[in-house]
PDB file of N, CA and C in Angstrom:
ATOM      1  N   UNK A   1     104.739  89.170  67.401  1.00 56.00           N
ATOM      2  CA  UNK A   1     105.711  89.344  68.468  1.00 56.00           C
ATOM      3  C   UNK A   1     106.931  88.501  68.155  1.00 56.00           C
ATOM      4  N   UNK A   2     107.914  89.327  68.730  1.00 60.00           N
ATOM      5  CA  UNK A   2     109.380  88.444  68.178  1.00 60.00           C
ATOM      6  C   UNK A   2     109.523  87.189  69.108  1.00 60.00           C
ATOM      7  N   UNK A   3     109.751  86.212  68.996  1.00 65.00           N
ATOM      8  CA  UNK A   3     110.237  84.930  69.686  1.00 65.00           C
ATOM      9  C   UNK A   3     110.997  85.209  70.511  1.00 65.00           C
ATOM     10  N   UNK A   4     110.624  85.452  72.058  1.00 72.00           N
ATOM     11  CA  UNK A   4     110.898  85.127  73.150  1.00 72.00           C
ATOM     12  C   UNK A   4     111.321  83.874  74.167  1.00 72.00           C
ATOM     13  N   UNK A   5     112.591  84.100  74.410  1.00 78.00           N
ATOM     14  CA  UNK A   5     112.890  82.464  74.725  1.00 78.00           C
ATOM     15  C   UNK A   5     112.142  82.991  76.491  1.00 78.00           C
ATOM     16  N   UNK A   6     111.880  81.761  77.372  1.00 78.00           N
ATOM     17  CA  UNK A   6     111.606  82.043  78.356  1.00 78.00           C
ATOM     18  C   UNK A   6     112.460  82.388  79.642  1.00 78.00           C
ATOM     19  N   UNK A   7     113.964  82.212  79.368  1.00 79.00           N
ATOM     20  CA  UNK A   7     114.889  82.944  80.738  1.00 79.00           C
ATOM     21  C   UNK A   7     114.639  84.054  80.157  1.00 79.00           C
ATOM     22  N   UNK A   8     114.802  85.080  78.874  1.00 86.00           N
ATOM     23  CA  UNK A   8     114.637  85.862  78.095  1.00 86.00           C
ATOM     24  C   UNK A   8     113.469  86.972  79.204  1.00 86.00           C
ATOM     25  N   UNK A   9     112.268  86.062  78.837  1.00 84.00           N
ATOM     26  CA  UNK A   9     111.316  86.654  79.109  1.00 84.00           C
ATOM     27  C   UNK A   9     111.100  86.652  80.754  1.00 84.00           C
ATOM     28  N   UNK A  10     111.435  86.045  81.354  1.00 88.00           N
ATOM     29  CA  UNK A  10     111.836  85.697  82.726  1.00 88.00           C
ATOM     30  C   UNK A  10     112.752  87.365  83.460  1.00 88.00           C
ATOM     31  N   UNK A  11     113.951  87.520  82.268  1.00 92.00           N
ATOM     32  CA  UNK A  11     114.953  88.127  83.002  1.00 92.00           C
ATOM     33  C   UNK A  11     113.731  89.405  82.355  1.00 92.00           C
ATOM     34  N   UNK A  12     113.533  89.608  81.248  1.00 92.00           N
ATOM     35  CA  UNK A  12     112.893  91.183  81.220  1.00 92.00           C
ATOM     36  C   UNK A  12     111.654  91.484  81.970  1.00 92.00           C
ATOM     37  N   UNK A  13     110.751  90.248  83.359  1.00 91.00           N
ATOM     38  CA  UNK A  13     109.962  90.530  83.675  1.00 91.00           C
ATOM     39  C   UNK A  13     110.596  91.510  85.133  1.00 91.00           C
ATOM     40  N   UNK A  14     111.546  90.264  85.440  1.00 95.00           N
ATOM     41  CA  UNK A  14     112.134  90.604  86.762  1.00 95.00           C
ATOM     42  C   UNK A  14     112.647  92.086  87.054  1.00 95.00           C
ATOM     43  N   UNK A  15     113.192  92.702  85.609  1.00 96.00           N
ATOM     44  CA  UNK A  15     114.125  94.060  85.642  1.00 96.00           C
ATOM     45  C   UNK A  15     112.991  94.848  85.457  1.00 96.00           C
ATOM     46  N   UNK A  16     111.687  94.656  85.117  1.00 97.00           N
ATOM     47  CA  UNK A  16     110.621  95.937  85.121  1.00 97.00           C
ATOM     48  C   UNK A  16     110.212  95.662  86.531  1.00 97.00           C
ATOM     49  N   UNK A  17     109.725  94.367  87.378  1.00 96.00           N
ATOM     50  CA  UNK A  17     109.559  94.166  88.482  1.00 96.00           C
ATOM     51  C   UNK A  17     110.223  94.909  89.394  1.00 96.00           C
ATOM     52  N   UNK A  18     111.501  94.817  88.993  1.00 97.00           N
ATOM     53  CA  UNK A  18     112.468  95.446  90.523  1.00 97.00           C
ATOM     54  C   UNK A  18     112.024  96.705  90.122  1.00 97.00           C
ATOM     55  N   UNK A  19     112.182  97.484  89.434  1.00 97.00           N
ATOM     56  CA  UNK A  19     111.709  98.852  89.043  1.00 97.00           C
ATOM     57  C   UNK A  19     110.593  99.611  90.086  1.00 97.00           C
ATOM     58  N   UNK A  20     109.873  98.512  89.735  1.00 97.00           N
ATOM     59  CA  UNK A  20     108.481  98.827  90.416  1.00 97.00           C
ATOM     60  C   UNK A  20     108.562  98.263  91.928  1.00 97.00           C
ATOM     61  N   UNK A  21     109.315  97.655  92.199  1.00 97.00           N
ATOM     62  CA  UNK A  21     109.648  97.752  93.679  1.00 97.00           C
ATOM     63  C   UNK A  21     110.466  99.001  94.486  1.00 97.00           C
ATOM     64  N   UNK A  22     111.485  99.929  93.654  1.00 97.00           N
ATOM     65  CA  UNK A  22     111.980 100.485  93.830  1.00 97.00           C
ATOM     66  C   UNK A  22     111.170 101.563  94.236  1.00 97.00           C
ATOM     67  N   UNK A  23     109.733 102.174  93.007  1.00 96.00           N
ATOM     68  CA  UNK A  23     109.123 103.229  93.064  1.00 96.00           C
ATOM     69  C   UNK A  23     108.375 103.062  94.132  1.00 96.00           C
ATOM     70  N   UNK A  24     107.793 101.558  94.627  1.00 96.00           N
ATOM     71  CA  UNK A  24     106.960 101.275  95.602  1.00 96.00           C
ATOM     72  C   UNK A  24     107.502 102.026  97.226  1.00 96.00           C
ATOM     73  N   UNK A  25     108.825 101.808  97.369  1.00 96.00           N
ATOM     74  CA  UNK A  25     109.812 101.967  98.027  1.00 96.00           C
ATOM     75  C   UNK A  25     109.833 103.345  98.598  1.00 96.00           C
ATOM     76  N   UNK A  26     109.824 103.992  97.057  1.00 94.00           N
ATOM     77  CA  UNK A  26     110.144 105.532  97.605  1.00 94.00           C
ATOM     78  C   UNK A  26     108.808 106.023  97.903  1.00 94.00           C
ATOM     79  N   UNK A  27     107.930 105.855  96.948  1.00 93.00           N
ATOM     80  CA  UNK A  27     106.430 106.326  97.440  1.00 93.00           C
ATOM     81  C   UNK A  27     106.612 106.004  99.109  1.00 93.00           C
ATOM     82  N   UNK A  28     106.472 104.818  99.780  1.00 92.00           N
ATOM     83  CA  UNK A  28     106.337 104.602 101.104  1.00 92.00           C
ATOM     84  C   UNK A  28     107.393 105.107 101.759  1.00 92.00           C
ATOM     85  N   UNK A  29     108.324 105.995 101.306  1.00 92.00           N
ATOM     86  CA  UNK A  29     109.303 106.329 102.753  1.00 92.00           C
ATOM     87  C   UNK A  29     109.106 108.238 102.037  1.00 92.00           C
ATOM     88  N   UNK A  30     108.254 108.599 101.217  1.00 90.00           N
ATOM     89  CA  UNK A  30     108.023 110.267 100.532  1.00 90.00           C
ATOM     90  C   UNK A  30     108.892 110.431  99.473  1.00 90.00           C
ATOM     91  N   UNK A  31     110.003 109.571  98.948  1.00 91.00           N
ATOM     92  CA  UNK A  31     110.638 109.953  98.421  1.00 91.00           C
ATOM     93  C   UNK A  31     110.098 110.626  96.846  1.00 91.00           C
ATOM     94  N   UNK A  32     108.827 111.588  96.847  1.00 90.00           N
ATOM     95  CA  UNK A  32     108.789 112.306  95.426  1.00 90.00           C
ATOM     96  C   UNK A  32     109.810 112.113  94.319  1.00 90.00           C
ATOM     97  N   UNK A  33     111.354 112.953  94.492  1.00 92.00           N
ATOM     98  CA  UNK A  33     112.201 112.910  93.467  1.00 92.00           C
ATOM     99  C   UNK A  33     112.685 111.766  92.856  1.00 92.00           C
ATOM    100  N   UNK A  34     112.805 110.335  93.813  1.00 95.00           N
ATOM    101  CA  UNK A  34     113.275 108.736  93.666  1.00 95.00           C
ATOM    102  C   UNK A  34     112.600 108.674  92.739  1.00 95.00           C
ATOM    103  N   UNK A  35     111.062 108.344  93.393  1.00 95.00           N
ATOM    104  CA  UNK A  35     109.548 107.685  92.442  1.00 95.00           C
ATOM    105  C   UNK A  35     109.737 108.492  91.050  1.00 95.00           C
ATOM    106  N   UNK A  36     109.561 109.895  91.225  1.00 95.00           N
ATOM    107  CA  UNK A  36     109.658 110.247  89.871  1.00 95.00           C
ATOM    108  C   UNK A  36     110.793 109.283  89.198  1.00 95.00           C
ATOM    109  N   UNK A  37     112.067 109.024  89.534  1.00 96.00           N
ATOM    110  CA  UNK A  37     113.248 109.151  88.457  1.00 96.00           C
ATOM    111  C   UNK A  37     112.992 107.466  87.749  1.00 96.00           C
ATOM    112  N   UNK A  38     112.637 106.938  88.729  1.00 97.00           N
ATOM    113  CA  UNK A  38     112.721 105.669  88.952  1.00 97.00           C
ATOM    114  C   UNK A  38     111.230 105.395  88.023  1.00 97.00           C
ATOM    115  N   UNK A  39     109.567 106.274  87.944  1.00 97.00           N
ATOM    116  CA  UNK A  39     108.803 106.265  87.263  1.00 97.00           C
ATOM    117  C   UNK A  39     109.339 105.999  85.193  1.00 97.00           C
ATOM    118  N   UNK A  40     110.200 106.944  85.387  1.00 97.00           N
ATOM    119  CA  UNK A  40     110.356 107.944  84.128  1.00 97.00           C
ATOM    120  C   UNK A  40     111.606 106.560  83.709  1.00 97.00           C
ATOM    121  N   UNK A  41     112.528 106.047  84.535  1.00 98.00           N
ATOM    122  CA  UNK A  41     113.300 104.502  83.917  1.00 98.00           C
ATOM    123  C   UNK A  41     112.631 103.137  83.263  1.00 98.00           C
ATOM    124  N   UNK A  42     111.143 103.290  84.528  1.00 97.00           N
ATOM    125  CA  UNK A  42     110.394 101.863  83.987  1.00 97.00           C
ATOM    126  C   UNK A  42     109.336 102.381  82.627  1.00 97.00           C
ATOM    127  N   UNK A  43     109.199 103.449  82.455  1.00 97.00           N
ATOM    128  CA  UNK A  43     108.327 104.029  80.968  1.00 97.00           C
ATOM    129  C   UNK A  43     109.040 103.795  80.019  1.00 97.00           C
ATOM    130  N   UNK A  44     110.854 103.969  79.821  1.00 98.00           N
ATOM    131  CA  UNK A  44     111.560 104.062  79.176  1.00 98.00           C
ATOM    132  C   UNK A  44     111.701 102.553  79.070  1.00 98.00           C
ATOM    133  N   UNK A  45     111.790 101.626  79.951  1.00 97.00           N
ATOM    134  CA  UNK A  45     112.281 100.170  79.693  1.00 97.00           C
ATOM    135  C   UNK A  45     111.156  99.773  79.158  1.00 97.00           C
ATOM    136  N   UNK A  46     110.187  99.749  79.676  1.00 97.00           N
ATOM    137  CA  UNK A  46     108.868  99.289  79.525  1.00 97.00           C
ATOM    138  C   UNK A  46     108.593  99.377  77.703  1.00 97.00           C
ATOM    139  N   UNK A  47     108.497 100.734  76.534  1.00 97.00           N
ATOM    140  CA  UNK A  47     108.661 101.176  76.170  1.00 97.00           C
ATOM    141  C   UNK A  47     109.747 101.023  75.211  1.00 97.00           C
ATOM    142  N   UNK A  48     110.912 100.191  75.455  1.00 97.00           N
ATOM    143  CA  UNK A  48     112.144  99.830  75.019  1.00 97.00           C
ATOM    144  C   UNK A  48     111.651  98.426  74.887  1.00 97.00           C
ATOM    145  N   UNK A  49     111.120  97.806  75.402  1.00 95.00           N
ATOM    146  CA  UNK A  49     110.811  96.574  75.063  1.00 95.00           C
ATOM    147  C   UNK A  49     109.916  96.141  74.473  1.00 95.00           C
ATOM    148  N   UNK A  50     108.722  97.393  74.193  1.00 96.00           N
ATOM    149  CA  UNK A  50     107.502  97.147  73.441  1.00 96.00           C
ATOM    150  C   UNK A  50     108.286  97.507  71.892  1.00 96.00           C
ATOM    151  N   UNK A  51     108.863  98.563  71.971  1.00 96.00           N
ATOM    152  CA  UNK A  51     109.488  98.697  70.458  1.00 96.00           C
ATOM    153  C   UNK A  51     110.136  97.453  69.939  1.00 96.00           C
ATOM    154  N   UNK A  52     110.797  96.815  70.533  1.00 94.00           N
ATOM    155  CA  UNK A  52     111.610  95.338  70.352  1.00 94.00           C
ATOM    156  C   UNK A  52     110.512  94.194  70.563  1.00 94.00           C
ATOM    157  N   UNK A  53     109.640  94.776  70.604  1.00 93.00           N
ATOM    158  CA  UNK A  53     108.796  93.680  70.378  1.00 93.00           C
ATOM    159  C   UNK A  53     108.846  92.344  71.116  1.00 93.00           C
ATOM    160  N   UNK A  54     109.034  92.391  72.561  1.00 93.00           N
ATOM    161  CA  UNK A  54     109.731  91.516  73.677  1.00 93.00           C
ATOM    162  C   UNK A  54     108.441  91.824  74.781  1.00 93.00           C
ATOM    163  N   UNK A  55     107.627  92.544  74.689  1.00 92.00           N
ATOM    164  CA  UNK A  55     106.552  92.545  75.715  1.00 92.00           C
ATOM    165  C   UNK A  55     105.146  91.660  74.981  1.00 92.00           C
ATOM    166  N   UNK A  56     104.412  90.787  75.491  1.00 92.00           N
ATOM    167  CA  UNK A  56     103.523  90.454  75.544  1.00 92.00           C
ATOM    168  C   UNK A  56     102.327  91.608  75.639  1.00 92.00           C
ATOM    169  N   UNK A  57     101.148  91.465  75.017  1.00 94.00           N
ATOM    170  CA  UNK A  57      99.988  92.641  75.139  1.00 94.00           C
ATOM    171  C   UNK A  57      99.563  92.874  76.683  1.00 94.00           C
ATOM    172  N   UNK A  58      99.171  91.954  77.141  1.00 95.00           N
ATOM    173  CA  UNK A  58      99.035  91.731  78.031  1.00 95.00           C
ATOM    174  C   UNK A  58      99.549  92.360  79.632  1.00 95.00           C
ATOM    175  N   UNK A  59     101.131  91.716  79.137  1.00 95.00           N
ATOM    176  CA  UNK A  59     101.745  92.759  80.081  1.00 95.00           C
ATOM    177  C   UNK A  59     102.458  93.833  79.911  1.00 95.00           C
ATOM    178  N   UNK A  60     102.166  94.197  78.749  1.00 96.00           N
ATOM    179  CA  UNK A  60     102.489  95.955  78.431  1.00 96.00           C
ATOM    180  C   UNK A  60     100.875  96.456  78.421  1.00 96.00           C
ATOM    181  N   UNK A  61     100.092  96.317  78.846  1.00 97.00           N
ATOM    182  CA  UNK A  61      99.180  97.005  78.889  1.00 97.00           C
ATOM    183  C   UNK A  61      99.066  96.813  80.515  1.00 97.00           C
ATOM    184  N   UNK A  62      99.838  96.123  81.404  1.00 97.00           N
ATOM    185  CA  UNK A  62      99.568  95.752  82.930  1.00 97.00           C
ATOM    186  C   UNK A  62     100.442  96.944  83.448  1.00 97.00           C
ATOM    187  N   UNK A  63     101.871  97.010  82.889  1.00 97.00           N
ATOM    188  CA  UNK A  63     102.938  98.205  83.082  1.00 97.00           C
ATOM    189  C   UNK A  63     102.357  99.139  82.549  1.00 97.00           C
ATOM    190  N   UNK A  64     101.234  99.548  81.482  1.00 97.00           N
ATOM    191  CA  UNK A  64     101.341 100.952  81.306  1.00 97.00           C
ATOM    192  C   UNK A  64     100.064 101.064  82.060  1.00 97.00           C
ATOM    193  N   UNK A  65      99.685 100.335  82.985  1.00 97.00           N
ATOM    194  CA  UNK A  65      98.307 100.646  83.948  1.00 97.00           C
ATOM    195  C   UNK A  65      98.845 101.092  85.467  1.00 97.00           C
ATOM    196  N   UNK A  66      99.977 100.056  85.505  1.00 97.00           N
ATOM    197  CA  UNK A  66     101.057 100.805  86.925  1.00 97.00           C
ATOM    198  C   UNK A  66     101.822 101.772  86.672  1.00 97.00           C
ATOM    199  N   UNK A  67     102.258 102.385  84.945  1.00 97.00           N
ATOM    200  CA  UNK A  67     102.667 103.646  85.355  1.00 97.00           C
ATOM    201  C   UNK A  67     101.838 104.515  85.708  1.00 97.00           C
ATOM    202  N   UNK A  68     100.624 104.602  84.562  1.00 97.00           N
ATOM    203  CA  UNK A  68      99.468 105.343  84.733  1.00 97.00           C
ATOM    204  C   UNK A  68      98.929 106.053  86.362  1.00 97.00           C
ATOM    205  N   UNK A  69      99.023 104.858  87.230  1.00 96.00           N
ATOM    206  CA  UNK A  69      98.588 105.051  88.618  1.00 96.00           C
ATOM    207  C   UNK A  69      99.599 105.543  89.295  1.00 96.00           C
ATOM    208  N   UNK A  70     100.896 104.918  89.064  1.00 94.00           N
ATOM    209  CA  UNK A  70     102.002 105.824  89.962  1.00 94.00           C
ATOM    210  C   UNK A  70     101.933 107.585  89.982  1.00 94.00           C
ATOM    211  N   UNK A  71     101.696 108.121  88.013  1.00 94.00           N
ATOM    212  CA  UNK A  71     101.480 109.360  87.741  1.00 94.00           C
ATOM    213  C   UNK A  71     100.599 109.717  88.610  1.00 94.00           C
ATOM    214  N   UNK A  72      99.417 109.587  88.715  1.00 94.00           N
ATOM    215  CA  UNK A  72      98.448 109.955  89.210  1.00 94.00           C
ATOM    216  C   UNK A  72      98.473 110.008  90.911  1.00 94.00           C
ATOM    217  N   UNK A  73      99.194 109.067  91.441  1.00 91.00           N
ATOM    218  CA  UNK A  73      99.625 109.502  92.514  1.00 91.00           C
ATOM    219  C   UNK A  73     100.912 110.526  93.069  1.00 91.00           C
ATOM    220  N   UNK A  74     101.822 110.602  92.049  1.00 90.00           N
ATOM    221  CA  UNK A  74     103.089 111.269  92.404  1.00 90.00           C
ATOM    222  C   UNK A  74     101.858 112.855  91.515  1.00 90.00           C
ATOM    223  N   UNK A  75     101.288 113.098  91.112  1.00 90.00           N
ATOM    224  CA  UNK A  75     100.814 114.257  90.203  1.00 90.00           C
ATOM    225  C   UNK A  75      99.954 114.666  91.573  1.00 90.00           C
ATOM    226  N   UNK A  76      99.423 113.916  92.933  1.00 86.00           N
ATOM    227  CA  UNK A  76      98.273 114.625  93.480  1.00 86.00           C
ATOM    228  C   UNK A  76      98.848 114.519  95.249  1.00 86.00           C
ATOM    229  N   UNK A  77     100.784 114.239  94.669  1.00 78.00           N
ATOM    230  CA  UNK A  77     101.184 114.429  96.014  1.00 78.00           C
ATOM    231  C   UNK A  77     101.393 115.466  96.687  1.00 78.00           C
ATOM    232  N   UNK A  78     100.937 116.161  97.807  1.00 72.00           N
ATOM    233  CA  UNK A  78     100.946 117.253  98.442  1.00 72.00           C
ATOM    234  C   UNK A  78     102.508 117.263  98.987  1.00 72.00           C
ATOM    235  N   UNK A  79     103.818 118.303  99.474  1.00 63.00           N
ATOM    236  CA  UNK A  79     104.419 118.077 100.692  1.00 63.00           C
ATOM    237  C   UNK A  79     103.567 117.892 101.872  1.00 63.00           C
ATOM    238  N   UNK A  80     104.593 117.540 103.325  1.00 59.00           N
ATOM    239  CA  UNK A  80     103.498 117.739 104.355  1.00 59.00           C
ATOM    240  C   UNK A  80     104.432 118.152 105.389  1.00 59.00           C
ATOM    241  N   UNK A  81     105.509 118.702 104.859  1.00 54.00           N
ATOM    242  CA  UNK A  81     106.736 119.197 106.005  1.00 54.00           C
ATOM    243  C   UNK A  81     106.499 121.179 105.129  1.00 54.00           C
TER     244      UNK A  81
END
């Protein structure tokens, strides 16, 4: 793994964090199209940072367990209007 300073690693936890607050967000108010867009940004960052070699195993295997579950919930969402 490439040498990670710790604001470094600090600031790239926080910007996948908010991410996942965002999707949390829309899931709880229905927003389907948000969660998706907002899913499909944190795969890409997430993903962008494993290639750069800036994620820990650890917590790229923690993010690809919360995308995993978001899919699986946005994949078995019904409408209800």
């Amino acid at each position: 793994m490439a040498k990670v300073g710790f604001f470094e690693k600090k600031k790239i936890g926080k910007e996948i964090e908010d991410i996942i607050l965002l999707i949390v967000q829309d899931v709880a108010n229905n927003y389907k199209d948000n969660a998706k867009v907002n899913l499909k940004k944190m795969s890409e960052t997430v993903e962008n940072y494993r290639r750069q070699d800036k994620l820990q195993d650890k917590d790229y295997e923690r993010y690809v367990n919360i995308i995993k579950e978001y899919e699986d919930t946005l994949s078995n969402w019904k409408r209800t209007y």
